[in-house]
GROMACS .gro file of C-alpha atoms in nm:
model
  437
    1MET     CA    1  17.722  26.748  -0.363
    2GLY     CA    2  17.493  27.027  -0.491
    3ASN     CA    3  17.636  27.318  -0.292
    4LEU     CA    4  17.518  27.664  -0.385
    5VAL     CA    5  17.719  27.978  -0.311
    6ALA     CA    6  17.558  28.321  -0.359
    7ILE     CA    7  17.753  28.644  -0.414
    8VAL     CA    8  17.580  28.953  -0.270
    9GLY     CA    9  17.675  29.317  -0.220
   10ARG     CA   10  17.592  29.664  -0.342
   11PRO     CA   11  17.656  29.768  -0.704
   12ASN     CA   12  18.009  29.824  -0.835
   13VAL     CA   13  18.194  29.643  -0.560
   14GLY     CA   14  18.312  29.381  -0.810
   15LYS     CA   15  18.060  29.099  -0.769
   16SER     CA   16  18.070  29.007  -1.137
   17THR     CA   17  18.449  29.023  -1.149
   18LEU     CA   18  18.466  28.785  -0.854
   19PHE     CA   19  18.206  28.562  -1.019
   20ASN     CA   20  18.410  28.550  -1.340
   21ARG     CA   21  18.726  28.477  -1.143
   22LEU     CA   22  18.562  28.185  -0.959
   23THR     CA   23  18.396  28.030  -1.263
   24LYS     CA   24  18.678  28.094  -1.511
   25THR     CA   25  18.815  27.741  -1.474
   26ARG     CA   26  18.493  27.598  -1.606
   27SER     CA   27  18.415  27.837  -1.887
   28ALA     CA   28  18.477  27.563  -2.144
   29ILE     CA   29  18.206  27.340  -1.999
   30VAL     CA   30  17.946  27.605  -1.918
   31SER     CA   31  17.875  27.689  -2.279
   32GLU     CA   32  17.754  28.039  -2.351
   33THR     CA   33  17.460  27.959  -2.571
   34ALA     CA   34  17.360  28.255  -2.781
   35GLY     CA   35  17.021  28.399  -2.704
   36THR     CA   36  16.991  28.284  -2.345
   37THR     CA   37  16.967  28.582  -2.119
   38ARG     CA   38  17.155  28.640  -1.799
   39ASP     CA   39  17.372  28.340  -1.860
   40ARG     CA   40  17.661  28.500  -1.689
   41GLN     CA   41  17.488  28.491  -1.352
   42TYR     CA   42  17.523  28.120  -1.291
   43GLY     CA   43  17.825  27.896  -1.320
   44LYS     CA   44  18.032  27.625  -1.162
   45CYS     CA   45  18.353  27.666  -0.968
   46GLU     CA   46  18.602  27.385  -0.922
   47TRP     CA   47  18.865  27.397  -0.649
   48ASN     CA   48  19.088  27.113  -0.529
   49GLY     CA   49  18.881  26.854  -0.710
   50ARG     CA   50  18.550  26.967  -0.563
   51GLU     CA   51  18.280  27.161  -0.733
   52PHE     CA   52  18.006  27.400  -0.631
   53SER     CA   53  17.761  27.631  -0.808
   54VAL     CA   54  17.795  28.007  -0.790
   55VAL     CA   55  17.515  28.259  -0.840
   56ASP     CA   56  17.588  28.628  -0.886
   57THR     CA   57  17.285  28.817  -0.756
   58GLY     CA   58  17.403  29.138  -0.923
   59GLY     CA   59  17.251  29.056  -1.259
   60TRP     CA   60  16.898  29.060  -1.127
   61VAL     CA   61  16.869  29.425  -1.032
   62VAL     CA   62  16.618  29.662  -1.183
   63ASN     CA   63  16.799  29.989  -1.239
   64SER     CA   64  16.566  30.250  -1.104
   65ASP     CA   65  16.664  30.434  -0.793
   66ASP     CA   66  16.352  30.398  -0.580
   67VAL     CA   67  16.319  30.019  -0.599
   68PHE     CA   68  16.690  29.972  -0.633
   69GLU     CA   69  16.794  29.915  -0.270
   70GLU     CA   70  16.469  29.741  -0.187
   71GLN     CA   71  16.528  29.503  -0.478
   72ILE     CA   72  16.880  29.417  -0.362
   73ARG     CA   73  16.757  29.371  -0.007
   74LYS     CA   74  16.500  29.119  -0.133
   75GLN     CA   75  16.769  28.934  -0.321
   76VAL     CA   76  16.991  28.912  -0.016
   77ILE     CA   77  16.700  28.755   0.172
   78VAL     CA   78  16.636  28.506  -0.109
   79ALA     CA   79  17.005  28.425  -0.123
   80THR     CA   80  17.013  28.349   0.251
   81GLU     CA   81  16.710  28.124   0.214
   82GLU     CA   82  16.837  27.927  -0.082
   83ALA     CA   83  17.217  27.916  -0.070
   84ASP     CA   84  17.452  27.709   0.147
   85LEU     CA   85  17.701  27.993   0.187
   86VAL     CA   86  17.704  28.366   0.109
   87LEU     CA   87  18.001  28.571  -0.012
   88PHE     CA   88  17.932  28.930   0.095
   89VAL     CA   89  18.146  29.155  -0.126
   90VAL     CA   90  18.250  29.500   0.003
   91ASP     CA   91  18.480  29.761  -0.148
   92ILE     CA   92  18.802  29.811   0.051
   93GLN     CA   93  18.884  30.136  -0.133
   94ASN     CA   94  18.550  30.304  -0.065
   95GLY     CA   95  18.526  30.178   0.290
   96MET     CA   96  18.209  30.077   0.469
   97THR     CA   97  17.871  30.229   0.386
   98ASP     CA   98  17.540  30.236   0.576
   99TRP     CA   99  17.412  30.011   0.309
  100ASP     CA  100  17.676  29.747   0.384
  101GLN     CA  101  17.569  29.756   0.748
  102ASP     CA  102  17.209  29.714   0.641
  103VAL     CA  103  17.290  29.399   0.445
  104ALA     CA  104  17.512  29.272   0.726
  105HIS     CA  105  17.212  29.301   0.956
  106ILE     CA  106  17.012  29.064   0.731
  107LEU     CA  107  17.308  28.826   0.697
  108ARG     CA  108  17.373  28.809   1.072
  109ARG     CA  109  17.023  28.675   1.124
  110ALA     CA  110  17.064  28.409   0.856
  111LYS     CA  111  17.154  28.063   0.977
  112LEU     CA  112  17.428  27.996   0.726
  113PRO     CA  113  17.798  28.076   0.687
  114VAL     CA  114  17.884  28.420   0.548
  115LEU     CA  115  18.229  28.532   0.434
  116VAL     CA  116  18.303  28.905   0.406
  117VAL     CA  117  18.510  28.954   0.091
  118ALA     CA  118  18.697  29.287   0.100
  119ASN     CA  119  18.752  29.336  -0.271
  120LYS     CA  120  18.977  29.576  -0.467
  121CYS     CA  121  19.269  29.515  -0.232
  122ASP     CA  122  19.515  29.586  -0.512
  123ASP     CA  123  19.827  29.653  -0.305
  124ASN     CA  124  19.959  29.599   0.046
  125LYS     CA  125  19.865  29.937   0.185
  126HIS     CA  126  19.500  29.850   0.135
  127LEU     CA  127  19.535  29.546   0.360
  128TYR     CA  128  19.516  29.766   0.667
  129TYR     CA  129  19.183  29.909   0.557
  130ALA     CA  130  19.024  29.564   0.574
  131ALA     CA  131  19.009  29.580   0.953
  132GLU     CA  132  18.726  29.831   0.930
  133PHE     CA  133  18.492  29.556   0.811
  134TYR     CA  134  18.516  29.371   1.144
  135ARG     CA  135  18.245  29.618   1.245
  136LEU     CA  136  17.996  29.431   1.028
  137GLY     CA  137  17.989  29.161   1.295
  138LEU     CA  138  18.039  28.880   1.042
  139GLY     CA  139  18.384  28.768   1.145
  140GLU     CA  140  18.714  28.813   0.971
  141PRO     CA  141  18.716  29.001   0.636
  142TRP     CA  142  18.902  28.831   0.350
  143PRO     CA  143  19.102  29.086   0.149
  144VAL     CA  144  19.114  28.988  -0.219
  145SER     CA  145  19.154  29.142  -0.558
  146ALA     CA  146  18.903  28.982  -0.793
  147ALA     CA  147  19.067  29.164  -1.084
  148THR     CA  148  19.416  29.019  -1.030
  149GLY     CA  149  19.314  28.707  -0.837
  150SER     CA  150  19.528  28.779  -0.533
  151GLY     CA  151  19.381  28.631  -0.214
  152THR     CA  152  19.118  28.426  -0.394
  153GLY     CA  153  19.295  28.095  -0.326
  154ASP     CA  154  19.277  28.143   0.051
  155LEU     CA  155  18.916  28.250   0.016
  156LEU     CA  156  18.830  27.933  -0.179
  157ASP     CA  157  19.007  27.715   0.078
  158GLU     CA  158  18.783  27.870   0.343
  159VAL     CA  159  18.470  27.824   0.128
  160MET     CA  160  18.558  27.455   0.090
  161ARG     CA  161  18.621  27.419   0.462
  162LEU     CA  162  18.275  27.559   0.536
  163LEU     CA  163  18.101  27.348   0.272
  164THR     CA  164  18.254  27.014   0.368
  165ASN     CA  165  17.986  26.947   0.626
  166ALA     CA  166  17.713  26.894   0.367
  167PRO     CA  167  17.566  26.545   0.403
  168GLU     CA  168  17.578  26.310   0.107
  169GLU     CA  169  17.255  26.202  -0.056
  170GLN     CA  170  17.109  25.869   0.030
  171ALA     CA  171  16.943  25.748  -0.284
  172GLU     CA  172  17.000  25.456  -0.513
  173ASP     CA  173  17.201  25.569  -0.808
  174ASP     CA  174  17.065  25.372  -1.097
  175ILE     CA  175  16.710  25.499  -1.046
  176PRO     CA  176  16.651  25.804  -1.265
  177ARG     CA  177  16.560  26.136  -1.107
  178ILE     CA  178  16.298  26.357  -1.263
  179ALA     CA  179  16.257  26.723  -1.170
  180VAL     CA  180  15.957  26.940  -1.246
  181VAL     CA  181  16.074  27.296  -1.311
  182GLY     CA  182  15.917  27.618  -1.429
  183ARG     CA  183  15.836  27.963  -1.306
  184PRO     CA  184  15.593  28.028  -1.018
  185ASN     CA  185  15.223  27.947  -1.065
  186VAL     CA  186  15.273  27.740  -1.376
  187GLY     CA  187  15.136  27.431  -1.202
  188LYS     CA  188  15.442  27.242  -1.075
  189SER     CA  189  15.280  27.134  -0.749
  190SER     CA  190  14.957  27.042  -0.926
  191ILE     CA  191  15.131  26.815  -1.173
  192ILE     CA  192  15.329  26.644  -0.896
  193ASN     CA  193  15.004  26.589  -0.707
  194ALA     CA  194  14.844  26.455  -1.024
  195PHE     CA  195  15.134  26.210  -1.066
  196ILE     CA  196  15.120  26.092  -0.709
  197GLY     CA  197  14.741  26.096  -0.688
  198GLU     CA  198  14.566  26.012  -0.365
  199GLU     CA  199  14.774  25.703  -0.297
  200ARG     CA  200  15.042  25.894  -0.117
  201HIS     CA  201  15.135  25.603   0.105
  202ILE     CA  202  15.300  25.434  -0.192
  203VAL     CA  203  15.570  25.699  -0.211
  204THR     CA  204  15.859  25.743   0.026
  205ASN     CA  205  16.045  26.066   0.076
  206ILE     CA  206  16.420  26.090   0.104
  207ALA     CA  207  16.560  26.427   0.195
  208GLY     CA  208  16.844  26.513  -0.041
  209THR     CA  209  17.161  26.701   0.045
  210THR     CA  210  17.008  27.032  -0.017
  211ARG     CA  211  16.792  27.193   0.241
  212ASP     CA  212  16.530  27.191  -0.015
  213SER     CA  213  16.516  26.915  -0.273
  214ILE     CA  214  16.319  26.621  -0.155
  215LEU     CA  215  16.335  26.299  -0.350
  216THR     CA  216  16.001  26.122  -0.372
  217ARG     CA  217  16.021  25.762  -0.485
  218TYR     CA  218  15.751  25.697  -0.744
  219ASP     CA  219  15.696  25.329  -0.790
  220LYS     CA  220  15.372  25.226  -0.957
  221PHE     CA  221  15.214  25.160  -1.300
  222GLY     CA  222  15.546  25.013  -1.405
  223PHE     CA  223  15.737  25.335  -1.339
  224ASP     CA  224  16.021  25.361  -1.093
  225PHE     CA  225  16.199  25.690  -1.041
  226TYR     CA  226  16.257  25.972  -0.795
  227LEU     CA  227  16.065  26.295  -0.830
  228VAL     CA  228  16.292  26.579  -0.724
  229ASP     CA  229  16.038  26.804  -0.561
  230THR     CA  230  16.127  27.157  -0.465
  231ALA     CA  231  15.785  27.311  -0.478
  232GLY     CA  232  15.610  27.427  -0.168
  233ILE     CA  233  15.826  27.259   0.091
  234ARG     CA  234  15.967  27.570   0.251
  235ARG     CA  235  15.771  27.862   0.389
  236LYS     CA  236  15.705  28.111   0.116
  237ASN     CA  237  15.839  28.449   0.209
  238LYS     CA  238  15.618  28.743   0.117
  239VAL     CA  239  15.898  28.933  -0.054
  240THR     CA  240  15.981  28.656  -0.291
  241GLU     CA  241  15.647  28.605  -0.460
  242ASP     CA  242  15.715  28.812  -0.771
  243LEU     CA  243  16.089  28.781  -0.783
  244GLU     CA  244  16.219  28.619  -1.097
  245PHE     CA  245  16.552  28.563  -0.926
  246TYR     CA  246  16.375  28.349  -0.668
  247SER     CA  247  16.241  28.101  -0.918
  248VAL     CA  248  16.583  28.067  -1.079
  249MET     CA  249  16.750  28.008  -0.741
  250ARG     CA  250  16.490  27.741  -0.662
  251SER     CA  251  16.534  27.575  -0.999
  252ILE     CA  252  16.913  27.543  -0.978
  253ARG     CA  253  16.881  27.289  -0.697
  254ALA     CA  254  16.620  27.077  -0.863
  255ILE     CA  255  16.794  27.077  -1.200
  256GLU     CA  256  17.136  26.985  -1.063
  257ASN     CA  257  16.990  26.696  -0.866
  258SER     CA  258  16.801  26.542  -1.156
  259ASP     CA  259  16.859  26.348  -1.478
  260VAL     CA  260  16.548  26.459  -1.664
  261CYS     CA  261  16.373  26.794  -1.630
  262ILE     CA  262  16.007  26.841  -1.704
  263LEU     CA  263  15.987  27.209  -1.798
  264MET     CA  264  15.637  27.344  -1.745
  265LEU     CA  265  15.505  27.625  -1.963
  266ASP     CA  266  15.174  27.805  -1.919
  267ALA     CA  267  14.946  27.762  -2.223
  268THR     CA  268  14.770  28.089  -2.147
  269ARG     CA  269  15.090  28.294  -2.135
  270GLY     CA  270  15.325  28.149  -2.395
  271ILE     CA  271  15.703  28.153  -2.347
  272GLU     CA  272  15.844  28.424  -2.125
  273ALA     CA  273  16.199  28.534  -2.049
  274GLN     CA  274  16.188  28.348  -1.722
  275ASP     CA  275  16.108  28.021  -1.897
  276MET     CA  276  16.415  28.077  -2.113
  277ASN     CA  277  16.633  28.137  -1.805
  278ILE     CA  278  16.525  27.803  -1.662
  279PHE     CA  279  16.571  27.632  -2.000
  280SER     CA  280  16.927  27.765  -2.017
  281LEU     CA  281  16.996  27.617  -1.670
  282VAL     CA  282  16.874  27.279  -1.796
  283GLN     CA  283  17.104  27.307  -2.097
  284LYS     CA  284  17.408  27.418  -1.901
  285ASN     CA  285  17.376  27.121  -1.671
  286GLN     CA  286  17.330  26.887  -1.967
  287LYS     CA  287  17.001  26.747  -1.844
  288SER     CA  288  16.742  26.572  -2.057
  289LEU     CA  289  16.426  26.767  -2.129
  290VAL     CA  290  16.053  26.715  -2.168
  291VAL     CA  291  15.846  27.031  -2.225
  292VAL     CA  292  15.492  27.024  -2.087
  293VAL     CA  293  15.248  27.295  -2.189
  294ASN     CA  294  15.016  27.301  -1.887
  295LYS     CA  295  14.666  27.453  -1.845
  296TRP     CA  296  14.574  27.324  -2.190
  297ASP     CA  297  14.215  27.290  -2.064
  298LEU     CA  298  14.194  27.672  -2.055
  299VAL     CA  299  14.276  27.709  -2.424
  300GLU     CA  300  13.952  27.738  -2.623
  301ASP     CA  301  14.083  27.672  -2.972
  302LYS     CA  302  14.262  27.339  -2.956
  303SER     CA  303  14.292  27.292  -3.332
  304GLN     CA  304  14.597  27.133  -3.489
  305LYS     CA  305  14.692  27.473  -3.628
  306VAL     CA  306  14.712  27.626  -3.280
  307ILE     CA  307  14.914  27.328  -3.156
  308ASP     CA  308  15.158  27.361  -3.446
  309THR     CA  309  15.199  27.736  -3.394
  310PHE     CA  310  15.270  27.683  -3.025
  311ARG     CA  311  15.513  27.402  -3.099
  312ASP     CA  312  15.701  27.609  -3.358
  313ALA     CA  313  15.726  27.903  -3.119
  314ILE     CA  314  15.881  27.681  -2.852
  315ILE     CA  315  16.126  27.521  -3.092
  316ASN     CA  316  16.233  27.856  -3.240
  317ARG     CA  317  16.302  28.005  -2.899
  318MET     CA  318  16.499  27.704  -2.780
  319ALA     CA  319  16.707  27.636  -3.093
  320PRO     CA  320  16.965  27.495  -3.161
  321PHE     CA  321  16.860  27.219  -2.917
  322THR     CA  322  16.523  27.127  -3.065
  323ASP     CA  323  16.500  26.750  -3.035
  324PHE     CA  324  16.279  26.722  -2.728
  325PRO     CA  325  15.919  26.609  -2.677
  326ILE     CA  326  15.645  26.869  -2.625
  327ILE     CA  327  15.324  26.757  -2.455
  328PHE     CA  328  15.005  26.958  -2.417
  329ALA     CA  329  14.855  26.862  -2.083
  330SER     CA  330  14.641  26.974  -1.793
  331ALA     CA  331  14.733  26.898  -1.434
  332LEU     CA  332  14.384  27.002  -1.329
  333THR     CA  333  14.185  26.764  -1.550
  334LYS     CA  334  14.474  26.512  -1.553
  335GLN     CA  335  14.465  26.517  -1.933
  336ARG     CA  336  14.778  26.346  -2.075
  337ILE     CA  337  14.945  26.326  -1.733
  338PHE     CA  338  15.024  25.961  -1.793
  339LYS     CA  339  15.176  26.053  -2.129
  340VAL     CA  340  15.411  26.293  -1.949
  341LEU     CA  341  15.537  26.011  -1.727
  342GLU     CA  342  15.578  25.770  -2.018
  343THR     CA  343  15.771  26.030  -2.215
  344ALA     CA  344  15.996  26.113  -1.921
  345LYS     CA  345  16.067  25.742  -1.880
  346GLN     CA  346  16.153  25.710  -2.250
  347VAL     CA  347  16.383  26.015  -2.231
  348CYS     CA  348  16.559  25.854  -1.932
  349LEU     CA  349  16.622  25.547  -2.145
  350ASN     CA  350  16.748  25.762  -2.433
  351ARG     CA  351  16.995  25.921  -2.194
  352ARG     CA  352  17.150  25.578  -2.135
  353VAL     CA  353  17.151  25.463  -2.496
  354ARG     CA  354  17.454  25.258  -2.606
  355ILE     CA  355  17.529  25.223  -2.975
  356GLY     CA  356  17.770  24.957  -3.093
  357THR     CA  357  18.082  25.085  -3.268
  358SER     CA  358  18.035  24.878  -3.584
  359LYS     CA  359  17.675  24.997  -3.624
  360LEU     CA  360  17.782  25.359  -3.568
  361ASN     CA  361  18.048  25.341  -3.838
  362GLU     CA  362  17.824  25.152  -4.076
  363VAL     CA  363  17.561  25.429  -4.062
  364MET     CA  364  17.769  25.743  -4.006
  365LEU     CA  365  18.070  25.696  -4.236
  366PRO     CA  366  17.868  25.687  -4.563
  367ILE     CA  367  17.682  26.002  -4.449
  368ILE     CA  368  18.012  26.176  -4.376
  369GLU     CA  369  18.151  26.059  -4.708
  370SER     CA  370  17.864  26.209  -4.905
  371THR     CA  371  17.873  26.534  -4.701
  372PRO     CA  372  18.231  26.577  -4.578
  373PRO     CA  373  18.335  26.872  -4.356
  374PRO     CA  374  18.404  27.179  -4.574
  375SER     CA  375  18.772  27.204  -4.663
  376ILE     CA  376  18.956  27.494  -4.503
  377LYS     CA  377  19.262  27.665  -4.654
  378GLY     CA  378  19.270  27.396  -4.922
  379LYS     CA  379  19.305  27.115  -4.666
  380TYR     CA  380  19.072  26.820  -4.692
  381ILE     CA  381  18.935  26.696  -4.363
  382LYS     CA  382  18.873  26.324  -4.335
  383ILE     CA  383  18.680  26.153  -4.059
  384LYS     CA  384  18.789  25.791  -4.041
  385TYR     CA  385  18.616  25.640  -3.743
  386VAL     CA  386  18.342  25.697  -3.482
  387SER     CA  387  18.283  25.551  -3.138
  388GLN     CA  388  18.069  25.618  -2.834
  389LEU     CA  389  18.251  25.689  -2.508
  390PRO     CA  390  18.165  25.445  -2.227
  391ASP     CA  391  18.022  25.555  -1.890
  392THR     CA  392  17.936  25.916  -1.963
  393ARG     CA  393  17.646  26.104  -1.810
  394ILE     CA  394  17.498  26.177  -2.150
  395PRO     CA  395  17.562  25.998  -2.482
  396SER     CA  396  17.903  26.120  -2.602
  397PHE     CA  397  18.055  26.040  -2.938
  398VAL     CA  398  18.411  26.076  -3.064
  399PHE     CA  399  18.483  26.132  -3.432
  400TYR     CA  400  18.847  26.071  -3.521
  401ALA     CA  401  18.975  26.307  -3.791
  402ASN     CA  402  19.306  26.403  -3.947
  403LEU     CA  403  19.259  26.777  -3.874
  404PRO     CA  404  19.018  26.802  -3.582
  405GLN     CA  405  19.090  27.172  -3.525
  406TYR     CA  406  18.930  27.263  -3.858
  407ILE     CA  407  18.589  27.112  -3.786
  408ARG     CA  408  18.353  27.391  -3.689
  409ASP     CA  409  18.031  27.397  -3.486
  410PRO     CA  410  17.787  27.392  -3.780
  411TYR     CA  411  17.937  27.061  -3.895
  412LYS     CA  412  17.920  26.922  -3.543
  413ARG     CA  413  17.551  27.014  -3.541
  414PHE     CA  414  17.509  26.834  -3.874
  415LEU     CA  415  17.666  26.521  -3.719
  416GLU     CA  416  17.444  26.553  -3.414
  417ASN     CA  417  17.132  26.580  -3.630
  418LYS     CA  418  17.230  26.269  -3.826
  419LEU     CA  419  17.284  26.074  -3.503
  420ARG     CA  420  16.941  26.187  -3.385
  421GLU     CA  421  16.780  26.085  -3.714
  422ASN     CA  422  16.919  25.733  -3.688
  423TRP     CA  423  16.888  25.657  -3.317
  424GLU     CA  424  16.638  25.732  -3.047
  425LEU     CA  425  16.802  26.025  -2.867
  426THR     CA  426  16.500  26.252  -2.828
  427GLY     CA  427  16.508  26.478  -2.526
  428THR     CA  428  16.865  26.412  -2.429
  429PRO     CA  429  17.162  26.638  -2.501
  430ILE     CA  430  17.460  26.468  -2.664
  431ASN     CA  431  17.830  26.552  -2.675
  432ILE     CA  432  18.033  26.541  -2.992
  433PHE     CA  433  18.412  26.541  -2.971
  434ILE     CA  434  18.647  26.553  -3.265
  435ARG     CA  435  18.990  26.408  -3.192
  436GLN     CA  436  19.311  26.340  -3.373
  437LYS     CA  437  19.302  25.985  -3.505
   0.00000   0.00000   0.00000
């Protein structure tokens, strides 16, 4: 599956509007968690029963005129390296600019499908202006209006036609997949090497769908899982070394292809905005999480107080999802590397936890009775019954109530916390649904 579509183009041509139009169908599932930055740049689009990820490159631009065009040019290059298809948005009302031709030049050299989207085609007379964009040498322009949605259906049909050729993954399904993610130079490759050690012949590689994720079967010391490895497989382009956008584009693949993400932080640098961007990708995709604070060997004061301060800082930044393990490790000295694997394995098991209905009701109903949902407009809300949904990707629970519409998020969080207190669900996100009984 994991197809990635990137939207590129110069400022104010309507990239974000198009992005919102494509991802609108899924806005309920891609939750906008408060406090995560740049959330609006990544989402999922569903069309005719198929799904792909969309990245809007527009949100990653530094607004200062000298680096401005250079910055966008870099992003276009990254997009062509990482995506499966590029939507190149141009403005039909302003016509073609030198800059558009510049970008077209980069896109023509890329070995992936590109669709020219002639946006702002708000009425029929504009249709004739679209012909000008044939000069970009990227095939037929697709006139659309992202604002009203006209023409976007045909565009999506074409996107789907071009994406159908992606090969399916060949990997056994019941074996968990673990991805190591984090920003550049945090030690992702080192920790993977520390896991695998010198005995490389034990592991087998399976190339995934993506041009980039490689699944490495890890089968020793009683562990059996796939490592989704994205680090250092492809040539590193000079332009992309310092680009935050690059590390997010790389992470999307790995995260979508995994069950559990090991998020690496750098002990010497603390939590940075980029770490939060990657964390929000993990959350949006509902993946389980283990946080590893790497380079712990470089920290001089390793007292409990320092550990607690660090731990609190991480938890505060990542709230409200705080029930995940944090491990202080060093890929270099291999300190606690084994612990990381054990924890990831445990988190995989937590992800598949099944709780019997009678046990659930026996524990949860008395808790709900002593702390019922607050009454709204004088109406008392009663929760009568709880069950876990079968066959879901993450543990999902349904609470049956007389007035489900009145139960607000804080109460759902209370229920989630109580579930976590009573069962081993550390590291895994859980869904809570309230339904009419």
